[in-house]
């Protein structure tokens, strides 16, 4: 936390530590817990942050409005799944950065869901059903899901004709996969759900796609996760006549605090780009 703040503000770590100590002295409470491994917020610190962030965001908004140019400044921290960031978000960054040359962007790429408050994420791009919360969500679109495998795998093991045939095939599991809850299919009004057991499991979606290309099994993924491989023929869609439930994609802004103008603008930029 201290080192990141120092980088963002262009100050030394000792300077940041002195500022934090002075703030604690002024407030009259310990706001940070310091260990040899990390610096984390105390309960009082988390409450203090939640109360002052709307004020800081309002000041940021006022500065943005006063400039009157629409120019965004400062640092924008964006959280996204690795594969989605590489394949879909980064290709859309150029235009946004050109429009806002004074804005710095830090991409936090991980397939594990981030805590927006503790990890200081300004906007997170997430898939799937959103739990009830006070967070603000901007819908970016819907990702169609499909099954895919390499031609070599299908030549060696045959092509499934129905969802039930998947029980006799090797399945690759990834974070975007819902196989633990079963795969659901629909065709001509007929619905079918099956439970599959993955023989090969990956912590990142990109690894699962690479394994499928190598002929190691069948993956269930969003179109965004294998669009290039389908186009090149490295992967072939399986059971295209059976529709899988699509997954909604949203830009999430942190709960309990006003969003940065840059976070809102970035979400709007992605929404407009994905709608084309």
PDB file of C-alpha atoms in Angstrom:
ATOM      1  CA  UNK A   1       0.000   0.000   0.000  1.00  0.00           C
ATOM      2  CA  UNK A   2       2.739   2.484   0.987  1.00  0.00           C
ATOM      3  CA  UNK A   3       4.927   1.723  -2.018  1.00  0.00           C
ATOM      4  CA  UNK A   4       1.967   1.967  -4.410  1.00  0.00           C
ATOM      5  CA  UNK A   5       0.916   5.321  -2.953  1.00  0.00           C
ATOM      6  CA  UNK A   6       4.497   6.561  -3.290  1.00  0.00           C
ATOM      7  CA  UNK A   7       4.577   5.577  -6.975  1.00  0.00           C
ATOM      8  CA  UNK A   8       1.222   7.196  -7.720  1.00  0.00           C
ATOM      9  CA  UNK A   9       2.081  10.458  -5.934  1.00  0.00           C
ATOM     10  CA  UNK A  10       5.704  10.633  -7.013  1.00  0.00           C
ATOM     11  CA  UNK A  11       6.950  10.723  -3.419  1.00  0.00           C
ATOM     12  CA  UNK A  12       9.344   8.564  -1.423  1.00  0.00           C
ATOM     13  CA  UNK A  13       8.055   5.798   0.840  1.00  0.00           C
ATOM     14  CA  UNK A  14       9.354   7.562   3.989  1.00  0.00           C
ATOM     15  CA  UNK A  15       7.412  10.684   2.959  1.00  0.00           C
ATOM     16  CA  UNK A  16       4.207   8.684   2.562  1.00  0.00           C
ATOM     17  CA  UNK A  17       4.784   7.020   5.947  1.00  0.00           C
ATOM     18  CA  UNK A  18       5.216  10.438   7.618  1.00  0.00           C
ATOM     19  CA  UNK A  19       2.036  11.758   5.959  1.00  0.00           C
ATOM     20  CA  UNK A  20       0.088   8.698   7.131  1.00  0.00           C
ATOM     21  CA  UNK A  21       1.460   9.084  10.681  1.00  0.00           C
ATOM     22  CA  UNK A  22       0.544  12.786  10.721  1.00  0.00           C
ATOM     23  CA  UNK A  23      -2.993  11.943   9.565  1.00  0.00           C
ATOM     24  CA  UNK A  24      -3.384   9.331  12.294  1.00  0.00           C
ATOM     25  CA  UNK A  25      -2.167  11.878  14.859  1.00  0.00           C
ATOM     26  CA  UNK A  26      -4.658  14.450  13.583  1.00  0.00           C
ATOM     27  CA  UNK A  27      -7.567  12.011  13.513  1.00  0.00           C
ATOM     28  CA  UNK A  28      -6.617  10.512  16.847  1.00  0.00           C
ATOM     29  CA  UNK A  29      -6.918   6.881  15.746  1.00  0.00           C
ATOM     30  CA  UNK A  30      -4.801   4.151  14.176  1.00  0.00           C
ATOM     31  CA  UNK A  31      -5.819   3.961  10.517  1.00  0.00           C
ATOM     32  CA  UNK A  32      -3.234   1.418   9.361  1.00  0.00           C
ATOM     33  CA  UNK A  33      -1.871  -1.841  10.715  1.00  0.00           C
ATOM     34  CA  UNK A  34       1.797  -2.254   9.846  1.00  0.00           C
ATOM     35  CA  UNK A  35       3.519  -5.634   9.678  1.00  0.00           C
ATOM     36  CA  UNK A  36       6.768  -6.794   8.136  1.00  0.00           C
ATOM     37  CA  UNK A  37       4.831  -8.076   5.127  1.00  0.00           C
ATOM     38  CA  UNK A  38       2.025  -5.590   4.531  1.00  0.00           C
ATOM     39  CA  UNK A  39       0.241  -2.429   5.534  1.00  0.00           C
ATOM     40  CA  UNK A  40      -3.535  -2.818   5.793  1.00  0.00           C
ATOM     41  CA  UNK A  41      -6.429  -0.666   6.919  1.00  0.00           C
ATOM     42  CA  UNK A  42      -7.721  -0.988  10.462  1.00  0.00           C
ATOM     43  CA  UNK A  43     -11.485  -1.035  11.014  1.00  0.00           C
ATOM     44  CA  UNK A  44     -11.303   2.670  11.837  1.00  0.00           C
ATOM     45  CA  UNK A  45      -9.197   3.244   8.721  1.00  0.00           C
ATOM     46  CA  UNK A  46     -11.684   1.459   6.467  1.00  0.00           C
ATOM     47  CA  UNK A  47     -14.542   3.496   7.935  1.00  0.00           C
ATOM     48  CA  UNK A  48     -12.567   6.742   7.541  1.00  0.00           C
ATOM     49  CA  UNK A  49     -11.755   5.909   3.925  1.00  0.00           C
ATOM     50  CA  UNK A  50     -15.390   5.107   3.123  1.00  0.00           C
ATOM     51  CA  UNK A  51     -16.449   8.485   4.530  1.00  0.00           C
ATOM     52  CA  UNK A  52     -13.848  10.668   2.810  1.00  0.00           C
ATOM     53  CA  UNK A  53     -13.779   8.978  -0.607  1.00  0.00           C
ATOM     54  CA  UNK A  54     -17.024  10.619  -1.789  1.00  0.00           C
ATOM     55  CA  UNK A  55     -15.495  13.973  -0.820  1.00  0.00           C
ATOM     56  CA  UNK A  56     -12.291  13.251  -2.718  1.00  0.00           C
ATOM     57  CA  UNK A  57     -14.299  12.024  -5.712  1.00  0.00           C
ATOM     58  CA  UNK A  58     -16.398  15.204  -5.602  1.00  0.00           C
ATOM     59  CA  UNK A  59     -13.205  17.281  -5.658  1.00  0.00           C
ATOM     60  CA  UNK A  60     -11.971  15.250  -8.621  1.00  0.00           C
ATOM     61  CA  UNK A  61     -15.299  15.832 -10.357  1.00  0.00           C
ATOM     62  CA  UNK A  62     -15.118  19.576  -9.614  1.00  0.00           C
ATOM     63  CA  UNK A  63     -11.588  19.787 -11.030  1.00  0.00           C
ATOM     64  CA  UNK A  64     -12.727  17.891 -14.110  1.00  0.00           C
ATOM     65  CA  UNK A  65     -15.692  20.228 -14.640  1.00  0.00           C
ATOM     66  CA  UNK A  66     -13.617  23.377 -13.997  1.00  0.00           C
ATOM     67  CA  UNK A  67     -11.168  22.458 -16.735  1.00  0.00           C
ATOM     68  CA  UNK A  68     -14.115  22.452 -19.126  1.00  0.00           C
ATOM     69  CA  UNK A  69     -12.202  20.467 -21.722  1.00  0.00           C
ATOM     70  CA  UNK A  70     -13.381  16.941 -20.948  1.00  0.00           C
ATOM     71  CA  UNK A  71      -9.746  15.984 -20.380  1.00  0.00           C
ATOM     72  CA  UNK A  72      -9.167  13.250 -17.826  1.00  0.00           C
ATOM     73  CA  UNK A  73      -6.123  13.165 -15.566  1.00  0.00           C
ATOM     74  CA  UNK A  74      -4.611  11.085 -12.811  1.00  0.00           C
ATOM     75  CA  UNK A  75      -4.459   7.304 -12.520  1.00  0.00           C
ATOM     76  CA  UNK A  76      -7.194   4.850 -13.520  1.00  0.00           C
ATOM     77  CA  UNK A  77      -6.876   1.297 -12.141  1.00  0.00           C
ATOM     78  CA  UNK A  78      -8.785  -1.265 -14.203  1.00  0.00           C
ATOM     79  CA  UNK A  79      -9.338  -4.852 -13.064  1.00  0.00           C
ATOM     80  CA  UNK A  80     -10.092  -7.533 -15.662  1.00  0.00           C
ATOM     81  CA  UNK A  81      -9.703 -11.233 -16.381  1.00  0.00           C
ATOM     82  CA  UNK A  82      -6.386 -11.837 -18.138  1.00  0.00           C
ATOM     83  CA  UNK A  83      -7.737 -13.349 -21.358  1.00  0.00           C
ATOM     84  CA  UNK A  84     -10.530 -10.792 -21.689  1.00  0.00           C
ATOM     85  CA  UNK A  85      -8.083  -7.938 -21.102  1.00  0.00           C
ATOM     86  CA  UNK A  86      -5.582  -9.235 -23.674  1.00  0.00           C
ATOM     87  CA  UNK A  87      -8.103 -10.180 -26.343  1.00  0.00           C
ATOM     88  CA  UNK A  88     -10.831  -7.544 -26.005  1.00  0.00           C
ATOM     89  CA  UNK A  89      -9.885  -4.631 -23.757  1.00  0.00           C
ATOM     90  CA  UNK A  90      -6.320  -3.783 -24.781  1.00  0.00           C
ATOM     91  CA  UNK A  91      -7.266  -3.493 -28.484  1.00  0.00           C
ATOM     92  CA  UNK A  92      -9.802  -0.852 -27.386  1.00  0.00           C
ATOM     93  CA  UNK A  93      -7.379   1.147 -25.227  1.00  0.00           C
ATOM     94  CA  UNK A  94      -5.667   3.092 -27.992  1.00  0.00           C
ATOM     95  CA  UNK A  95      -8.580   5.364 -28.881  1.00  0.00           C
ATOM     96  CA  UNK A  96      -9.394   6.075 -25.232  1.00  0.00           C
ATOM     97  CA  UNK A  97      -5.775   6.927 -24.387  1.00  0.00           C
ATOM     98  CA  UNK A  98      -5.499   9.165 -27.435  1.00  0.00           C
ATOM     99  CA  UNK A  99      -8.611  11.053 -26.304  1.00  0.00           C
ATOM    100  CA  UNK A 100      -7.156  11.541 -22.819  1.00  0.00           C
ATOM    101  CA  UNK A 101      -3.362  11.941 -23.128  1.00  0.00           C
ATOM    102  CA  UNK A 102      -2.967  13.124 -19.505  1.00  0.00           C
ATOM    103  CA  UNK A 103      -4.590  10.000 -18.058  1.00  0.00           C
ATOM    104  CA  UNK A 104      -2.485   7.077 -16.804  1.00  0.00           C
ATOM    105  CA  UNK A 105      -3.984   3.578 -16.837  1.00  0.00           C
ATOM    106  CA  UNK A 106      -2.910   0.597 -14.748  1.00  0.00           C
ATOM    107  CA  UNK A 107      -4.317  -2.753 -15.929  1.00  0.00           C
ATOM    108  CA  UNK A 108      -4.732  -5.270 -13.092  1.00  0.00           C
ATOM    109  CA  UNK A 109      -5.095  -8.570 -14.931  1.00  0.00           C
ATOM    110  CA  UNK A 110      -6.101 -11.623 -12.927  1.00  0.00           C
ATOM    111  CA  UNK A 111      -8.724 -14.343 -13.232  1.00  0.00           C
ATOM    112  CA  UNK A 112      -9.445 -14.073  -9.502  1.00  0.00           C
ATOM    113  CA  UNK A 113     -12.203 -11.691  -8.448  1.00  0.00           C
ATOM    114  CA  UNK A 114     -10.724  -8.550  -6.913  1.00  0.00           C
ATOM    115  CA  UNK A 115     -11.931  -6.601  -3.892  1.00  0.00           C
ATOM    116  CA  UNK A 116     -12.432  -3.141  -5.338  1.00  0.00           C
ATOM    117  CA  UNK A 117     -12.029  -1.347  -2.022  1.00  0.00           C
ATOM    118  CA  UNK A 118      -8.992  -3.077  -0.516  1.00  0.00           C
ATOM    119  CA  UNK A 119      -7.196  -3.362  -3.859  1.00  0.00           C
ATOM    120  CA  UNK A 120      -8.083   0.211  -4.852  1.00  0.00           C
ATOM    121  CA  UNK A 121      -9.666  -0.780  -8.183  1.00  0.00           C
ATOM    122  CA  UNK A 122     -11.525   2.061  -9.915  1.00  0.00           C
ATOM    123  CA  UNK A 123     -13.453  -0.105 -12.375  1.00  0.00           C
ATOM    124  CA  UNK A 124     -13.638  -3.906 -12.674  1.00  0.00           C
ATOM    125  CA  UNK A 125     -14.836  -5.826 -15.736  1.00  0.00           C
ATOM    126  CA  UNK A 126     -16.780  -8.884 -14.610  1.00  0.00           C
ATOM    127  CA  UNK A 127     -18.757 -11.735 -16.093  1.00  0.00           C
ATOM    128  CA  UNK A 128     -21.861 -13.470 -14.819  1.00  0.00           C
ATOM    129  CA  UNK A 129     -24.669 -12.787 -12.414  1.00  0.00           C
ATOM    130  CA  UNK A 130     -24.103  -9.824 -10.111  1.00  0.00           C
ATOM    131  CA  UNK A 131     -24.935 -10.296  -6.422  1.00  0.00           C
ATOM    132  CA  UNK A 132     -27.051  -7.650  -4.753  1.00  0.00           C
ATOM    133  CA  UNK A 133     -24.848  -4.757  -3.637  1.00  0.00           C
ATOM    134  CA  UNK A 134     -24.598  -0.997  -3.661  1.00  0.00           C
ATOM    135  CA  UNK A 135     -21.964  -1.101  -6.400  1.00  0.00           C
ATOM    136  CA  UNK A 136     -22.738   0.655  -9.664  1.00  0.00           C
ATOM    137  CA  UNK A 137     -22.789  -1.574 -12.747  1.00  0.00           C
ATOM    138  CA  UNK A 138     -22.606  -0.541 -16.404  1.00  0.00           C
ATOM    139  CA  UNK A 139     -23.687  -3.303 -18.764  1.00  0.00           C
ATOM    140  CA  UNK A 140     -21.164  -3.786 -21.561  1.00  0.00           C
ATOM    141  CA  UNK A 141     -22.797  -6.644 -23.429  1.00  0.00           C
ATOM    142  CA  UNK A 142     -23.386 -10.386 -23.472  1.00  0.00           C
ATOM    143  CA  UNK A 143     -20.836 -13.094 -24.186  1.00  0.00           C
ATOM    144  CA  UNK A 144     -22.201 -16.132 -26.009  1.00  0.00           C
ATOM    145  CA  UNK A 145     -20.839 -19.428 -24.701  1.00  0.00           C
ATOM    146  CA  UNK A 146     -19.849 -22.467 -26.704  1.00  0.00           C
ATOM    147  CA  UNK A 147     -17.961 -25.751 -26.652  1.00  0.00           C
ATOM    148  CA  UNK A 148     -14.787 -26.124 -28.681  1.00  0.00           C
ATOM    149  CA  UNK A 149     -11.966 -28.605 -29.309  1.00  0.00           C
ATOM    150  CA  UNK A 150      -8.992 -28.994 -31.637  1.00  0.00           C
ATOM    151  CA  UNK A 151      -9.361 -30.996 -34.881  1.00  0.00           C
ATOM    152  CA  UNK A 152      -6.685 -33.409 -33.574  1.00  0.00           C
ATOM    153  CA  UNK A 153      -8.720 -34.167 -30.457  1.00  0.00           C
ATOM    154  CA  UNK A 154     -11.898 -34.775 -32.455  1.00  0.00           C
ATOM    155  CA  UNK A 155     -10.041 -37.006 -34.921  1.00  0.00           C
ATOM    156  CA  UNK A 156      -8.706 -39.110 -32.038  1.00  0.00           C
ATOM    157  CA  UNK A 157     -11.808 -39.237 -29.829  1.00  0.00           C
ATOM    158  CA  UNK A 158     -14.750 -38.503 -32.106  1.00  0.00           C
ATOM    159  CA  UNK A 159     -17.175 -35.581 -32.134  1.00  0.00           C
ATOM    160  CA  UNK A 160     -19.970 -35.500 -29.516  1.00  0.00           C
ATOM    161  CA  UNK A 161     -23.407 -35.676 -31.139  1.00  0.00           C
ATOM    162  CA  UNK A 162     -25.434 -34.706 -28.058  1.00  0.00           C
ATOM    163  CA  UNK A 163     -24.590 -33.062 -24.707  1.00  0.00           C
ATOM    164  CA  UNK A 164     -24.918 -36.488 -23.057  1.00  0.00           C
ATOM    165  CA  UNK A 165     -21.944 -37.734 -25.111  1.00  0.00           C
ATOM    166  CA  UNK A 166     -19.667 -35.296 -23.231  1.00  0.00           C
ATOM    167  CA  UNK A 167     -19.574 -37.698 -20.273  1.00  0.00           C
ATOM    168  CA  UNK A 168     -17.150 -39.898 -22.211  1.00  0.00           C
ATOM    169  CA  UNK A 169     -14.842 -37.038 -23.240  1.00  0.00           C
ATOM    170  CA  UNK A 170     -11.967 -35.168 -21.560  1.00  0.00           C
ATOM    171  CA  UNK A 171     -13.119 -31.783 -20.281  1.00  0.00           C
ATOM    172  CA  UNK A 172     -10.866 -28.801 -19.571  1.00  0.00           C
ATOM    173  CA  UNK A 173     -11.991 -26.535 -16.709  1.00  0.00           C
ATOM    174  CA  UNK A 174     -11.158 -22.826 -16.366  1.00  0.00           C
ATOM    175  CA  UNK A 175     -12.264 -19.918 -14.124  1.00  0.00           C
ATOM    176  CA  UNK A 176     -14.871 -18.799 -16.673  1.00  0.00           C
ATOM    177  CA  UNK A 177     -16.328 -22.299 -16.707  1.00  0.00           C
ATOM    178  CA  UNK A 178     -19.411 -23.252 -14.704  1.00  0.00           C
ATOM    179  CA  UNK A 179     -18.890 -27.003 -14.932  1.00  0.00           C
ATOM    180  CA  UNK A 180     -19.054 -27.430 -11.155  1.00  0.00           C
ATOM    181  CA  UNK A 181     -22.676 -26.413 -11.399  1.00  0.00           C
ATOM    182  CA  UNK A 182     -23.261 -28.284 -14.642  1.00  0.00           C
ATOM    183  CA  UNK A 183     -23.522 -27.200 -18.250  1.00  0.00           C
ATOM    184  CA  UNK A 184     -26.947 -26.190 -19.497  1.00  0.00           C
ATOM    185  CA  UNK A 185     -28.079 -26.489 -23.112  1.00  0.00           C
ATOM    186  CA  UNK A 186     -31.216 -25.645 -25.070  1.00  0.00           C
ATOM    187  CA  UNK A 187     -32.378 -26.755 -28.505  1.00  0.00           C
ATOM    188  CA  UNK A 188     -35.814 -26.181 -30.059  1.00  0.00           C
ATOM    189  CA  UNK A 189     -37.312 -25.524 -26.638  1.00  0.00           C
ATOM    190  CA  UNK A 190     -35.757 -28.644 -25.131  1.00  0.00           C
ATOM    191  CA  UNK A 191     -33.449 -28.050 -22.188  1.00  0.00           C
ATOM    192  CA  UNK A 192     -30.725 -30.334 -20.898  1.00  0.00           C
ATOM    193  CA  UNK A 193     -28.209 -30.003 -18.071  1.00  0.00           C
ATOM    194  CA  UNK A 194     -25.241 -32.281 -17.522  1.00  0.00           C
ATOM    195  CA  UNK A 195     -22.556 -32.489 -14.887  1.00  0.00           C
ATOM    196  CA  UNK A 196     -19.019 -32.950 -16.142  1.00  0.00           C
ATOM    197  CA  UNK A 197     -15.795 -33.654 -14.288  1.00  0.00           C
ATOM    198  CA  UNK A 198     -12.715 -31.857 -15.555  1.00  0.00           C
ATOM    199  CA  UNK A 199      -9.573 -33.918 -15.905  1.00  0.00           C
ATOM    200  CA  UNK A 200      -7.482 -30.814 -16.567  1.00  0.00           C
ATOM    201  CA  UNK A 201      -8.029 -27.591 -14.591  1.00  0.00           C
ATOM    202  CA  UNK A 202      -6.473 -24.159 -15.133  1.00  0.00           C
ATOM    203  CA  UNK A 203      -6.401 -21.071 -12.928  1.00  0.00           C
ATOM    204  CA  UNK A 204      -6.493 -18.781 -15.993  1.00  0.00           C
ATOM    205  CA  UNK A 205      -8.718 -18.990 -19.052  1.00  0.00           C
ATOM    206  CA  UNK A 206      -5.844 -18.428 -21.451  1.00  0.00           C
ATOM    207  CA  UNK A 207      -4.237 -21.644 -20.236  1.00  0.00           C
ATOM    208  CA  UNK A 208      -7.429 -23.614 -20.858  1.00  0.00           C
ATOM    209  CA  UNK A 209      -7.683 -22.289 -24.416  1.00  0.00           C
ATOM    210  CA  UNK A 210      -4.036 -23.139 -25.106  1.00  0.00           C
ATOM    211  CA  UNK A 211      -4.593 -26.672 -23.789  1.00  0.00           C
ATOM    212  CA  UNK A 212      -7.603 -27.127 -26.035  1.00  0.00           C
ATOM    213  CA  UNK A 213      -5.568 -25.990 -29.058  1.00  0.00           C
ATOM    214  CA  UNK A 214      -3.013 -28.671 -28.161  1.00  0.00           C
ATOM    215  CA  UNK A 215      -5.757 -31.296 -28.397  1.00  0.00           C
ATOM    216  CA  UNK A 216      -5.943 -32.034 -24.674  1.00  0.00           C
ATOM    217  CA  UNK A 217      -9.717 -31.842 -24.358  1.00  0.00           C
ATOM    218  CA  UNK A 218     -12.951 -29.880 -24.763  1.00  0.00           C
ATOM    219  CA  UNK A 219     -13.470 -26.412 -23.319  1.00  0.00           C
ATOM    220  CA  UNK A 220     -16.560 -24.392 -22.515  1.00  0.00           C
ATOM    221  CA  UNK A 221     -15.802 -20.719 -22.983  1.00  0.00           C
ATOM    222  CA  UNK A 222     -17.148 -17.421 -24.173  1.00  0.00           C
ATOM    223  CA  UNK A 223     -16.730 -16.520 -27.829  1.00  0.00           C
ATOM    224  CA  UNK A 224     -14.325 -13.760 -26.746  1.00  0.00           C
ATOM    225  CA  UNK A 225     -12.041 -16.411 -25.270  1.00  0.00           C
ATOM    226  CA  UNK A 226     -11.413 -18.296 -28.512  1.00  0.00           C
ATOM    227  CA  UNK A 227     -12.549 -16.045 -31.355  1.00  0.00           C
ATOM    228  CA  UNK A 228      -9.137 -16.032 -33.058  1.00  0.00           C
ATOM    229  CA  UNK A 229      -8.716 -19.801 -32.701  1.00  0.00           C
ATOM    230  CA  UNK A 230     -12.148 -20.467 -34.221  1.00  0.00           C
ATOM    231  CA  UNK A 231     -11.364 -18.158 -37.127  1.00  0.00           C
ATOM    232  CA  UNK A 232      -8.008 -19.838 -37.818  1.00  0.00           C
ATOM    233  CA  UNK A 233      -9.406 -23.350 -37.467  1.00  0.00           C
ATOM    234  CA  UNK A 234      -7.189 -24.182 -34.476  1.00  0.00           C
ATOM    235  CA  UNK A 235     -10.431 -24.884 -32.614  1.00  0.00           C
ATOM    236  CA  UNK A 236     -13.776 -26.119 -33.912  1.00  0.00           C
ATOM    237  CA  UNK A 237     -17.129 -25.433 -32.307  1.00  0.00           C
ATOM    238  CA  UNK A 238     -18.903 -28.510 -30.962  1.00  0.00           C
ATOM    239  CA  UNK A 239     -22.687 -28.982 -30.771  1.00  0.00           C
ATOM    240  CA  UNK A 240     -23.432 -25.598 -32.384  1.00  0.00           C
ATOM    241  CA  UNK A 241     -27.130 -26.483 -32.581  1.00  0.00           C
ATOM    242  CA  UNK A 242     -27.301 -26.640 -28.788  1.00  0.00           C
ATOM    243  CA  UNK A 243     -27.330 -23.142 -27.273  1.00  0.00           C
ATOM    244  CA  UNK A 244     -25.542 -22.535 -23.968  1.00  0.00           C
ATOM    245  CA  UNK A 245     -26.642 -19.820 -21.587  1.00  0.00           C
ATOM    246  CA  UNK A 246     -24.841 -16.555 -22.419  1.00  0.00           C
ATOM    247  CA  UNK A 247     -22.956 -14.563 -19.778  1.00  0.00           C
ATOM    248  CA  UNK A 248     -23.476 -10.862 -19.132  1.00  0.00           C
ATOM    249  CA  UNK A 249     -20.430  -8.580 -19.005  1.00  0.00           C
ATOM    250  CA  UNK A 250     -20.478  -5.535 -16.715  1.00  0.00           C
ATOM    251  CA  UNK A 251     -18.196  -2.725 -15.667  1.00  0.00           C
ATOM    252  CA  UNK A 252     -18.374  -2.463 -11.874  1.00  0.00           C
ATOM    253  CA  UNK A 253     -17.639   0.733  -9.976  1.00  0.00           C
ATOM    254  CA  UNK A 254     -16.822   0.445  -6.242  1.00  0.00           C
ATOM    255  CA  UNK A 255     -19.647   0.487  -3.709  1.00  0.00           C
ATOM    256  CA  UNK A 256     -19.744   3.153  -1.081  1.00  0.00           C
ATOM    257  CA  UNK A 257     -17.930   5.851  -3.014  1.00  0.00           C
ATOM    258  CA  UNK A 258     -18.495   8.112  -5.960  1.00  0.00           C
ATOM    259  CA  UNK A 259     -16.884   6.899  -9.151  1.00  0.00           C
ATOM    260  CA  UNK A 260     -13.976   8.717 -10.709  1.00  0.00           C
ATOM    261  CA  UNK A 261     -14.877  10.616 -13.885  1.00  0.00           C
ATOM    262  CA  UNK A 262     -12.234   8.537 -15.663  1.00  0.00           C
ATOM    263  CA  UNK A 263     -13.839   5.279 -14.460  1.00  0.00           C
ATOM    264  CA  UNK A 264     -17.261   6.320 -15.745  1.00  0.00           C
ATOM    265  CA  UNK A 265     -15.776   7.507 -19.031  1.00  0.00           C
ATOM    266  CA  UNK A 266     -13.876   4.243 -19.507  1.00  0.00           C
ATOM    267  CA  UNK A 267     -16.998   2.175 -18.865  1.00  0.00           C
ATOM    268  CA  UNK A 268     -18.938   4.280 -21.377  1.00  0.00           C
ATOM    269  CA  UNK A 269     -16.135   3.918 -23.918  1.00  0.00           C
ATOM    270  CA  UNK A 270     -16.180   0.121 -23.638  1.00  0.00           C
ATOM    271  CA  UNK A 271     -19.974  -0.037 -23.753  1.00  0.00           C
ATOM    272  CA  UNK A 272     -20.021   2.008 -26.964  1.00  0.00           C
ATOM    273  CA  UNK A 273     -17.216  -0.066 -28.502  1.00  0.00           C
ATOM    274  CA  UNK A 274     -18.793  -3.442 -27.679  1.00  0.00           C
ATOM    275  CA  UNK A 275     -22.164  -2.311 -29.071  1.00  0.00           C
ATOM    276  CA  UNK A 276     -20.702  -1.871 -32.576  1.00  0.00           C
TER     277      UNK A 276
END
